[in-house]
JSON list of C-alpha atoms in Angstrom, two decimals:
[
{"chain": "T", "resi": 1, "resn": "UNK", "atom": "CA", "xyz": [121.81, 2.09, 46.59]},
{"chain": "T", "resi": 2, "resn": "UNK", "atom": "CA", "xyz": [121.43, 4.00, 49.46]},
{"chain": "T", "resi": 3, "resn": "UNK", "atom": "CA", "xyz": [121.89, 7.67, 49.72]},
{"chain": "T", "resi": 4, "resn": "UNK", "atom": "CA", "xyz": [123.89, 7.22, 52.76]},
{"chain": "T", "resi": 5, "resn": "UNK", "atom": "CA", "xyz": [126.92, 5.25, 52.86]},
{"chain": "T", "resi": 6, "resn": "UNK", "atom": "CA", "xyz": [126.27, 2.57, 50.22]},
{"chain": "T", "resi": 7, "resn": "UNK", "atom": "CA", "xyz": [123.93, -0.55, 50.40]},
{"chain": "T", "resi": 8, "resn": "UNK", "atom": "CA", "xyz": [124.35, -1.59, 54.30]},
{"chain": "T", "resi": 9, "resn": "UNK", "atom": "CA", "xyz": [121.07, -2.59, 56.05]},
{"chain": "T", "resi": 10, "resn": "UNK", "atom": "CA", "xyz": [121.80, 0.22, 58.62]},
{"chain": "T", "resi": 11, "resn": "UNK", "atom": "CA", "xyz": [121.68, 2.88, 55.74]},
{"chain": "T", "resi": 12, "resn": "UNK", "atom": "CA", "xyz": [119.16, 1.62, 54.02]},
{"chain": "T", "resi": 13, "resn": "UNK", "atom": "CA", "xyz": [117.14, 1.55, 57.54]},
{"chain": "T", "resi": 14, "resn": "UNK", "atom": "CA", "xyz": [117.99, 5.44, 58.08]},
{"chain": "T", "resi": 15, "resn": "UNK", "atom": "CA", "xyz": [117.25, 6.21, 54.45]},
{"chain": "T", "resi": 16, "resn": "UNK", "atom": "CA", "xyz": [113.85, 4.60, 54.87]},
{"chain": "T", "resi": 17, "resn": "UNK", "atom": "CA", "xyz": [113.32, 6.32, 58.36]},
{"chain": "T", "resi": 18, "resn": "UNK", "atom": "CA", "xyz": [114.46, 9.73, 56.83]},
{"chain": "T", "resi": 19, "resn": "UNK", "atom": "CA", "xyz": [111.98, 9.50, 53.70]},
{"chain": "T", "resi": 20, "resn": "UNK", "atom": "CA", "xyz": [109.09, 8.88, 55.91]},
{"chain": "T", "resi": 21, "resn": "UNK", "atom": "CA", "xyz": [110.30, 11.71, 58.15]},
{"chain": "T", "resi": 22, "resn": "UNK", "atom": "CA", "xyz": [110.31, 14.17, 55.38]},
{"chain": "T", "resi": 23, "resn": "UNK", "atom": "CA", "xyz": [106.99, 13.31, 53.93]},
{"chain": "T", "resi": 24, "resn": "UNK", "atom": "CA", "xyz": [105.30, 13.72, 57.52]},
{"chain": "T", "resi": 25, "resn": "UNK", "atom": "CA", "xyz": [106.88, 16.74, 58.44]},
{"chain": "T", "resi": 26, "resn": "UNK", "atom": "CA", "xyz": [106.38, 18.32, 55.20]},
{"chain": "T", "resi": 27, "resn": "UNK", "atom": "CA", "xyz": [102.67, 17.73, 55.36]},
{"chain": "T", "resi": 28, "resn": "UNK", "atom": "CA", "xyz": [102.26, 19.02, 58.78]},
{"chain": "T", "resi": 29, "resn": "UNK", "atom": "CA", "xyz": [104.30, 22.06, 58.24]},
{"chain": "T", "resi": 30, "resn": "UNK", "atom": "CA", "xyz": [106.93, 20.71, 60.98]},
{"chain": "T", "resi": 31, "resn": "UNK", "atom": "CA", "xyz": [110.09, 22.08, 61.08]},
{"chain": "T", "resi": 32, "resn": "UNK", "atom": "CA", "xyz": [112.84, 19.75, 63.00]},
{"chain": "T", "resi": 33, "resn": "UNK", "atom": "CA", "xyz": [116.24, 20.09, 64.53]},
{"chain": "T", "resi": 34, "resn": "UNK", "atom": "CA", "xyz": [119.16, 17.88, 65.99]},
{"chain": "T", "resi": 35, "resn": "UNK", "atom": "CA", "xyz": [121.57, 18.23, 69.00]},
{"chain": "T", "resi": 36, "resn": "UNK", "atom": "CA", "xyz": [123.95, 14.93, 68.66]},
{"chain": "T", "resi": 37, "resn": "UNK", "atom": "CA", "xyz": [126.90, 14.27, 70.64]},
{"chain": "T", "resi": 38, "resn": "UNK", "atom": "CA", "xyz": [127.91, 10.79, 70.34]},
{"chain": "T", "resi": 39, "resn": "UNK", "atom": "CA", "xyz": [126.25, 10.22, 66.80]},
{"chain": "T", "resi": 40, "resn": "UNK", "atom": "CA", "xyz": [128.17, 13.02, 65.38]},
{"chain": "T", "resi": 41, "resn": "UNK", "atom": "CA", "xyz": [125.80, 14.25, 63.08]},
{"chain": "T", "resi": 42, "resn": "UNK", "atom": "CA", "xyz": [124.58, 10.84, 62.12]},
{"chain": "T", "resi": 43, "resn": "UNK", "atom": "CA", "xyz": [121.03, 11.99, 62.28]},
{"chain": "T", "resi": 44, "resn": "UNK", "atom": "CA", "xyz": [121.65, 15.38, 60.44]},
{"chain": "T", "resi": 45, "resn": "UNK", "atom": "CA", "xyz": [123.25, 13.58, 57.57]},
{"chain": "T", "resi": 46, "resn": "UNK", "atom": "CA", "xyz": [120.57, 11.03, 57.39]},
{"chain": "T", "resi": 47, "resn": "UNK", "atom": "CA", "xyz": [117.84, 13.34, 57.18]},
{"chain": "T", "resi": 48, "resn": "UNK", "atom": "CA", "xyz": [120.12, 15.66, 54.44]},
{"chain": "T", "resi": 49, "resn": "UNK", "atom": "CA", "xyz": [120.70, 12.76, 52.28]},
{"chain": "T", "resi": 50, "resn": "UNK", "atom": "CA", "xyz": [117.16, 13.00, 51.07]},
{"chain": "T", "resi": 51, "resn": "UNK", "atom": "CA", "xyz": [116.54, 15.60, 48.14]},
{"chain": "T", "resi": 52, "resn": "UNK", "atom": "CA", "xyz": [114.29, 18.44, 49.47]},
{"chain": "T", "resi": 53, "resn": "UNK", "atom": "CA", "xyz": [114.94, 18.09, 53.33]},
{"chain": "T", "resi": 54, "resn": "UNK", "atom": "CA", "xyz": [115.51, 21.75, 53.48]},
{"chain": "T", "resi": 55, "resn": "UNK", "atom": "CA", "xyz": [111.82, 21.97, 53.60]},
{"chain": "T", "resi": 56, "resn": "UNK", "atom": "CA", "xyz": [111.54, 21.05, 57.12]},
{"chain": "T", "resi": 57, "resn": "UNK", "atom": "CA", "xyz": [115.28, 21.18, 58.38]},
{"chain": "T", "resi": 58, "resn": "UNK", "atom": "CA", "xyz": [117.18, 24.36, 58.78]},
{"chain": "T", "resi": 59, "resn": "UNK", "atom": "CA", "xyz": [119.83, 23.43, 61.62]},
{"chain": "T", "resi": 60, "resn": "UNK", "atom": "CA", "xyz": [121.55, 20.63, 63.13]},
{"chain": "T", "resi": 61, "resn": "UNK", "atom": "CA", "xyz": [124.11, 20.86, 65.96]},
{"chain": "T", "resi": 62, "resn": "UNK", "atom": "CA", "xyz": [127.03, 18.72, 66.62]},
{"chain": "T", "resi": 63, "resn": "UNK", "atom": "CA", "xyz": [128.08, 19.79, 70.48]},
{"chain": "T", "resi": 64, "resn": "UNK", "atom": "CA", "xyz": [130.65, 16.63, 71.26]},
{"chain": "T", "resi": 65, "resn": "UNK", "atom": "CA", "xyz": [132.33, 18.87, 74.16]},
{"chain": "T", "resi": 66, "resn": "UNK", "atom": "CA", "xyz": [130.70, 20.20, 77.19]},
{"chain": "T", "resi": 67, "resn": "UNK", "atom": "CA", "xyz": [131.95, 23.57, 76.48]},
{"chain": "T", "resi": 68, "resn": "UNK", "atom": "CA", "xyz": [129.94, 23.85, 73.25]},
{"chain": "T", "resi": 69, "resn": "UNK", "atom": "CA", "xyz": [127.04, 21.96, 74.64]},
{"chain": "T", "resi": 70, "resn": "UNK", "atom": "CA", "xyz": [127.09, 25.05, 77.23]},
{"chain": "T", "resi": 71, "resn": "UNK", "atom": "CA", "xyz": [127.95, 27.50, 74.66]},
{"chain": "T", "resi": 72, "resn": "UNK", "atom": "CA", "xyz": [125.42, 26.37, 71.95]},
{"chain": "T", "resi": 73, "resn": "UNK", "atom": "CA", "xyz": [122.73, 25.08, 73.31]},
{"chain": "T", "resi": 74, "resn": "UNK", "atom": "CA", "xyz": [122.58, 26.60, 76.62]},
{"chain": "T", "resi": 75, "resn": "UNK", "atom": "CA", "xyz": [123.29, 23.46, 78.76]},
{"chain": "T", "resi": 76, "resn": "UNK", "atom": "CA", "xyz": [123.82, 24.69, 82.33]},
{"chain": "T", "resi": 77, "resn": "UNK", "atom": "CA", "xyz": [126.99, 23.50, 83.80]},
{"chain": "T", "resi": 78, "resn": "UNK", "atom": "CA", "xyz": [125.48, 22.69, 86.99]},
{"chain": "T", "resi": 79, "resn": "UNK", "atom": "CA", "xyz": [123.47, 19.75, 84.66]},
{"chain": "T", "resi": 80, "resn": "UNK", "atom": "CA", "xyz": [126.97, 18.54, 83.24]},
{"chain": "T", "resi": 81, "resn": "UNK", "atom": "CA", "xyz": [128.59, 18.54, 86.72]},
{"chain": "T", "resi": 82, "resn": "UNK", "atom": "CA", "xyz": [125.53, 16.53, 88.77]},
{"chain": "T", "resi": 83, "resn": "UNK", "atom": "CA", "xyz": [124.39, 14.06, 86.08]},
{"chain": "T", "resi": 84, "resn": "UNK", "atom": "CA", "xyz": [127.36, 13.92, 83.36]},
{"chain": "T", "resi": 85, "resn": "UNK", "atom": "CA", "xyz": [126.73, 14.71, 79.42]},
{"chain": "T", "resi": 86, "resn": "UNK", "atom": "CA", "xyz": [125.00, 11.50, 79.10]},
{"chain": "T", "resi": 87, "resn": "UNK", "atom": "CA", "xyz": [122.16, 11.77, 80.99]},
{"chain": "T", "resi": 88, "resn": "UNK", "atom": "CA", "xyz": [118.11, 12.86, 80.90]},
{"chain": "T", "resi": 89, "resn": "UNK", "atom": "CA", "xyz": [118.99, 16.15, 82.16]},
{"chain": "T", "resi": 90, "resn": "UNK", "atom": "CA", "xyz": [121.45, 17.12, 79.55]},
{"chain": "T", "resi": 91, "resn": "UNK", "atom": "CA", "xyz": [119.79, 15.73, 76.61]},
{"chain": "T", "resi": 92, "resn": "UNK", "atom": "CA", "xyz": [116.59, 17.49, 77.38]},
{"chain": "T", "resi": 93, "resn": "UNK", "atom": "CA", "xyz": [118.28, 20.81, 77.86]},
{"chain": "T", "resi": 94, "resn": "UNK", "atom": "CA", "xyz": [120.37, 19.94, 74.45]},
{"chain": "T", "resi": 95, "resn": "UNK", "atom": "CA", "xyz": [116.81, 19.63, 72.28]},
{"chain": "T", "resi": 96, "resn": "UNK", "atom": "CA", "xyz": [115.51, 22.68, 74.29]},
{"chain": "T", "resi": 97, "resn": "UNK", "atom": "CA", "xyz": [118.24, 24.77, 73.03]},
{"chain": "T", "resi": 98, "resn": "UNK", "atom": "CA", "xyz": [118.43, 23.39, 69.66]},
{"chain": "T", "resi": 99, "resn": "UNK", "atom": "CA", "xyz": [114.68, 24.24, 69.47]},
{"chain": "T", "resi": 100, "resn": "UNK", "atom": "CA", "xyz": [115.09, 27.84, 70.85]},
{"chain": "T", "resi": 101, "resn": "UNK", "atom": "CA", "xyz": [118.13, 28.61, 68.95]},
{"chain": "T", "resi": 102, "resn": "UNK", "atom": "CA", "xyz": [116.63, 27.12, 65.18]},
{"chain": "T", "resi": 103, "resn": "UNK", "atom": "CA", "xyz": [113.13, 28.06, 65.48]},
{"chain": "T", "resi": 104, "resn": "UNK", "atom": "CA", "xyz": [112.40, 24.49, 64.78]},
{"chain": "T", "resi": 105, "resn": "UNK", "atom": "CA", "xyz": [108.96, 22.93, 66.30]},
{"chain": "T", "resi": 106, "resn": "UNK", "atom": "CA", "xyz": [110.48, 19.64, 67.09]},
{"chain": "T", "resi": 107, "resn": "UNK", "atom": "CA", "xyz": [114.06, 18.34, 68.09]},
{"chain": "T", "resi": 108, "resn": "UNK", "atom": "CA", "xyz": [115.64, 15.39, 68.81]},
{"chain": "T", "resi": 109, "resn": "UNK", "atom": "CA", "xyz": [119.00, 15.15, 71.13]},
{"chain": "T", "resi": 110, "resn": "UNK", "atom": "CA", "xyz": [121.44, 12.45, 71.66]},
{"chain": "T", "resi": 111, "resn": "UNK", "atom": "CA", "xyz": [124.55, 12.05, 74.39]},
{"chain": "T", "resi": 112, "resn": "UNK", "atom": "CA", "xyz": [125.80, 8.38, 74.78]},
{"chain": "T", "resi": 113, "resn": "UNK", "atom": "CA", "xyz": [128.96, 6.56, 75.05]},
{"chain": "T", "resi": 114, "resn": "UNK", "atom": "CA", "xyz": [129.72, 4.30, 71.77]},
{"chain": "T", "resi": 115, "resn": "UNK", "atom": "CA", "xyz": [133.30, 3.18, 73.13]},
{"chain": "T", "resi": 116, "resn": "UNK", "atom": "CA", "xyz": [134.86, 1.34, 72.89]},
{"chain": "T", "resi": 117, "resn": "UNK", "atom": "CA", "xyz": [136.22, 3.33, 75.80]},
{"chain": "T", "resi": 118, "resn": "UNK", "atom": "CA", "xyz": [134.66, 5.77, 77.94]},
{"chain": "T", "resi": 119, "resn": "UNK", "atom": "CA", "xyz": [131.83, 3.34, 80.10]},
{"chain": "T", "resi": 120, "resn": "UNK", "atom": "CA", "xyz": [131.68, 2.75, 83.47]},
{"chain": "T", "resi": 121, "resn": "UNK", "atom": "CA", "xyz": [129.76, 0.90, 85.84]},
{"chain": "T", "resi": 122, "resn": "UNK", "atom": "CA", "xyz": [126.89, 3.07, 85.63]},
{"chain": "T", "resi": 123, "resn": "UNK", "atom": "CA", "xyz": [127.17, 4.18, 82.14]},
{"chain": "T", "resi": 124, "resn": "UNK", "atom": "CA", "xyz": [128.69, 1.30, 80.52]},
{"chain": "T", "resi": 125, "resn": "UNK", "atom": "CA", "xyz": [129.34, 1.31, 76.59]},
{"chain": "T", "resi": 126, "resn": "UNK", "atom": "CA", "xyz": [126.18, 1.48, 74.60]},
{"chain": "T", "resi": 127, "resn": "UNK", "atom": "CA", "xyz": [124.32, 3.44, 76.86]},
{"chain": "T", "resi": 128, "resn": "UNK", "atom": "CA", "xyz": [122.71, 6.20, 75.46]},
{"chain": "T", "resi": 129, "resn": "UNK", "atom": "CA", "xyz": [120.25, 9.09, 76.25]},
{"chain": "T", "resi": 130, "resn": "UNK", "atom": "CA", "xyz": [117.85, 10.65, 73.45]},
{"chain": "T", "resi": 131, "resn": "UNK", "atom": "CA", "xyz": [115.23, 13.32, 74.42]},
{"chain": "T", "resi": 132, "resn": "UNK", "atom": "CA", "xyz": [112.43, 14.65, 71.71]},
{"chain": "T", "resi": 133, "resn": "UNK", "atom": "CA", "xyz": [110.48, 17.57, 72.02]},
{"chain": "T", "resi": 134, "resn": "UNK", "atom": "CA", "xyz": [110.27, 21.30, 71.72]},
{"chain": "T", "resi": 135, "resn": "UNK", "atom": "CA", "xyz": [111.71, 24.05, 73.47]},
{"chain": "T", "resi": 136, "resn": "UNK", "atom": "CA", "xyz": [108.94, 23.82, 76.08]},
{"chain": "T", "resi": 137, "resn": "UNK", "atom": "CA", "xyz": [108.56, 20.27, 76.23]},
{"chain": "T", "resi": 138, "resn": "UNK", "atom": "CA", "xyz": [110.91, 17.22, 76.48]},
{"chain": "T", "resi": 139, "resn": "UNK", "atom": "CA", "xyz": [110.68, 13.40, 76.51]},
{"chain": "T", "resi": 140, "resn": "UNK", "atom": "CA", "xyz": [113.86, 11.36, 77.35]},
{"chain": "T", "resi": 141, "resn": "UNK", "atom": "CA", "xyz": [114.59, 7.61, 77.16]},
{"chain": "T", "resi": 142, "resn": "UNK", "atom": "CA", "xyz": [117.70, 5.82, 77.93]},
{"chain": "T", "resi": 143, "resn": "UNK", "atom": "CA", "xyz": [118.66, 2.96, 75.47]},
{"chain": "T", "resi": 144, "resn": "UNK", "atom": "CA", "xyz": [121.33, 0.75, 75.82]},
{"chain": "T", "resi": 145, "resn": "UNK", "atom": "CA", "xyz": [122.69, -0.73, 72.27]},
{"chain": "T", "resi": 146, "resn": "UNK", "atom": "CA", "xyz": [124.68, -3.53, 71.80]},
{"chain": "T", "resi": 147, "resn": "UNK", "atom": "CA", "xyz": [127.94, -3.93, 69.57]},
{"chain": "T", "resi": 148, "resn": "UNK", "atom": "CA", "xyz": [130.83, -1.93, 68.70]},
{"chain": "T", "resi": 149, "resn": "UNK", "atom": "CA", "xyz": [130.99, 2.00, 68.05]},
{"chain": "T", "resi": 150, "resn": "UNK", "atom": "CA", "xyz": [129.53, 2.12, 64.79]},
{"chain": "T", "resi": 151, "resn": "UNK", "atom": "CA", "xyz": [126.79, -0.31, 65.84]},
{"chain": "T", "resi": 152, "resn": "UNK", "atom": "CA", "xyz": [125.91, 1.82, 68.77]},
{"chain": "T", "resi": 153, "resn": "UNK", "atom": "CA", "xyz": [125.95, 4.96, 66.76]},
{"chain": "T", "resi": 154, "resn": "UNK", "atom": "CA", "xyz": [123.79, 3.58, 63.89]},
{"chain": "T", "resi": 155, "resn": "UNK", "atom": "CA", "xyz": [121.43, 2.25, 66.56]},
{"chain": "T", "resi": 156, "resn": "UNK", "atom": "CA", "xyz": [121.28, 5.91, 68.15]},
{"chain": "T", "resi": 157, "resn": "UNK", "atom": "CA", "xyz": [120.60, 7.43, 64.63]},
{"chain": "T", "resi": 158, "resn": "UNK", "atom": "CA", "xyz": [117.60, 5.11, 63.89]},
{"chain": "T", "resi": 159, "resn": "UNK", "atom": "CA", "xyz": [115.99, 5.35, 67.38]},
{"chain": "T", "resi": 160, "resn": "UNK", "atom": "CA", "xyz": [116.33, 9.39, 66.93]},
{"chain": "T", "resi": 161, "resn": "UNK", "atom": "CA", "xyz": [114.83, 8.79, 63.36]},
{"chain": "T", "resi": 162, "resn": "UNK", "atom": "CA", "xyz": [112.06, 6.56, 64.69]},
{"chain": "T", "resi": 163, "resn": "UNK", "atom": "CA", "xyz": [111.19, 9.08, 67.33]},
{"chain": "T", "resi": 164, "resn": "UNK", "atom": "CA", "xyz": [110.92, 11.94, 65.40]},
{"chain": "T", "resi": 165, "resn": "UNK", "atom": "CA", "xyz": [108.53, 10.01, 63.19]},
{"chain": "T", "resi": 166, "resn": "UNK", "atom": "CA", "xyz": [106.02, 9.02, 66.27]},
{"chain": "T", "resi": 167, "resn": "UNK", "atom": "CA", "xyz": [106.05, 12.46, 67.57]},
{"chain": "T", "resi": 168, "resn": "UNK", "atom": "CA", "xyz": [105.26, 13.89, 64.25]},
{"chain": "T", "resi": 169, "resn": "UNK", "atom": "CA", "xyz": [102.66, 11.45, 63.76]},
{"chain": "T", "resi": 170, "resn": "UNK", "atom": "CA", "xyz": [101.13, 12.33, 67.32]},
{"chain": "T", "resi": 171, "resn": "UNK", "atom": "CA", "xyz": [101.07, 15.70, 66.55]},
{"chain": "T", "resi": 172, "resn": "UNK", "atom": "CA", "xyz": [97.92, 17.81, 66.65]},
{"chain": "T", "resi": 173, "resn": "UNK", "atom": "CA", "xyz": [97.76, 20.50, 64.08]},
{"chain": "T", "resi": 174, "resn": "UNK", "atom": "CA", "xyz": [97.38, 24.11, 65.94]},
{"chain": "T", "resi": 175, "resn": "UNK", "atom": "CA", "xyz": [98.67, 22.43, 69.42]},
{"chain": "T", "resi": 176, "resn": "UNK", "atom": "CA", "xyz": [101.46, 22.09, 71.74]},
{"chain": "T", "resi": 177, "resn": "UNK", "atom": "CA", "xyz": [101.61, 18.32, 71.61]},
{"chain": "T", "resi": 178, "resn": "UNK", "atom": "CA", "xyz": [105.37, 17.29, 70.47]}
]
């Protein structure tokens, strides 16, 4: 039985990814953080569903409103106004702020349009920006996930965890490769 929400394939996949992330992060001595908007803490929930997660995960941030993104993570008002919350600029600022505030070496940030409303021609429902990185360096990617609100959120959680795993695997101990 899954440690998240039952025996759904989505929960099982998130559990498997979270277990893999934990094993890698602990082995490499990497602390991880999250800055989430549209997933509402789903990545943090997946991480903390695994016993022993406190060995590498100290803090996660759910910053659903723009004001909270600014106050807790230092996202600039100019970026929010120019690009919107669902943008490369904003998720990079979110992950930078989460790493700075938590002291983590690696983080992920997510902001998107999960639906059913809120989409536009430029950013339709299912548009999700993710950024991974450190306070010093970030990489972002835009994804377009199909399905209803829960499907978009589940896909974003899996993508976030997979990206963290890839980055922890690529880390060279003693360097700034995040």
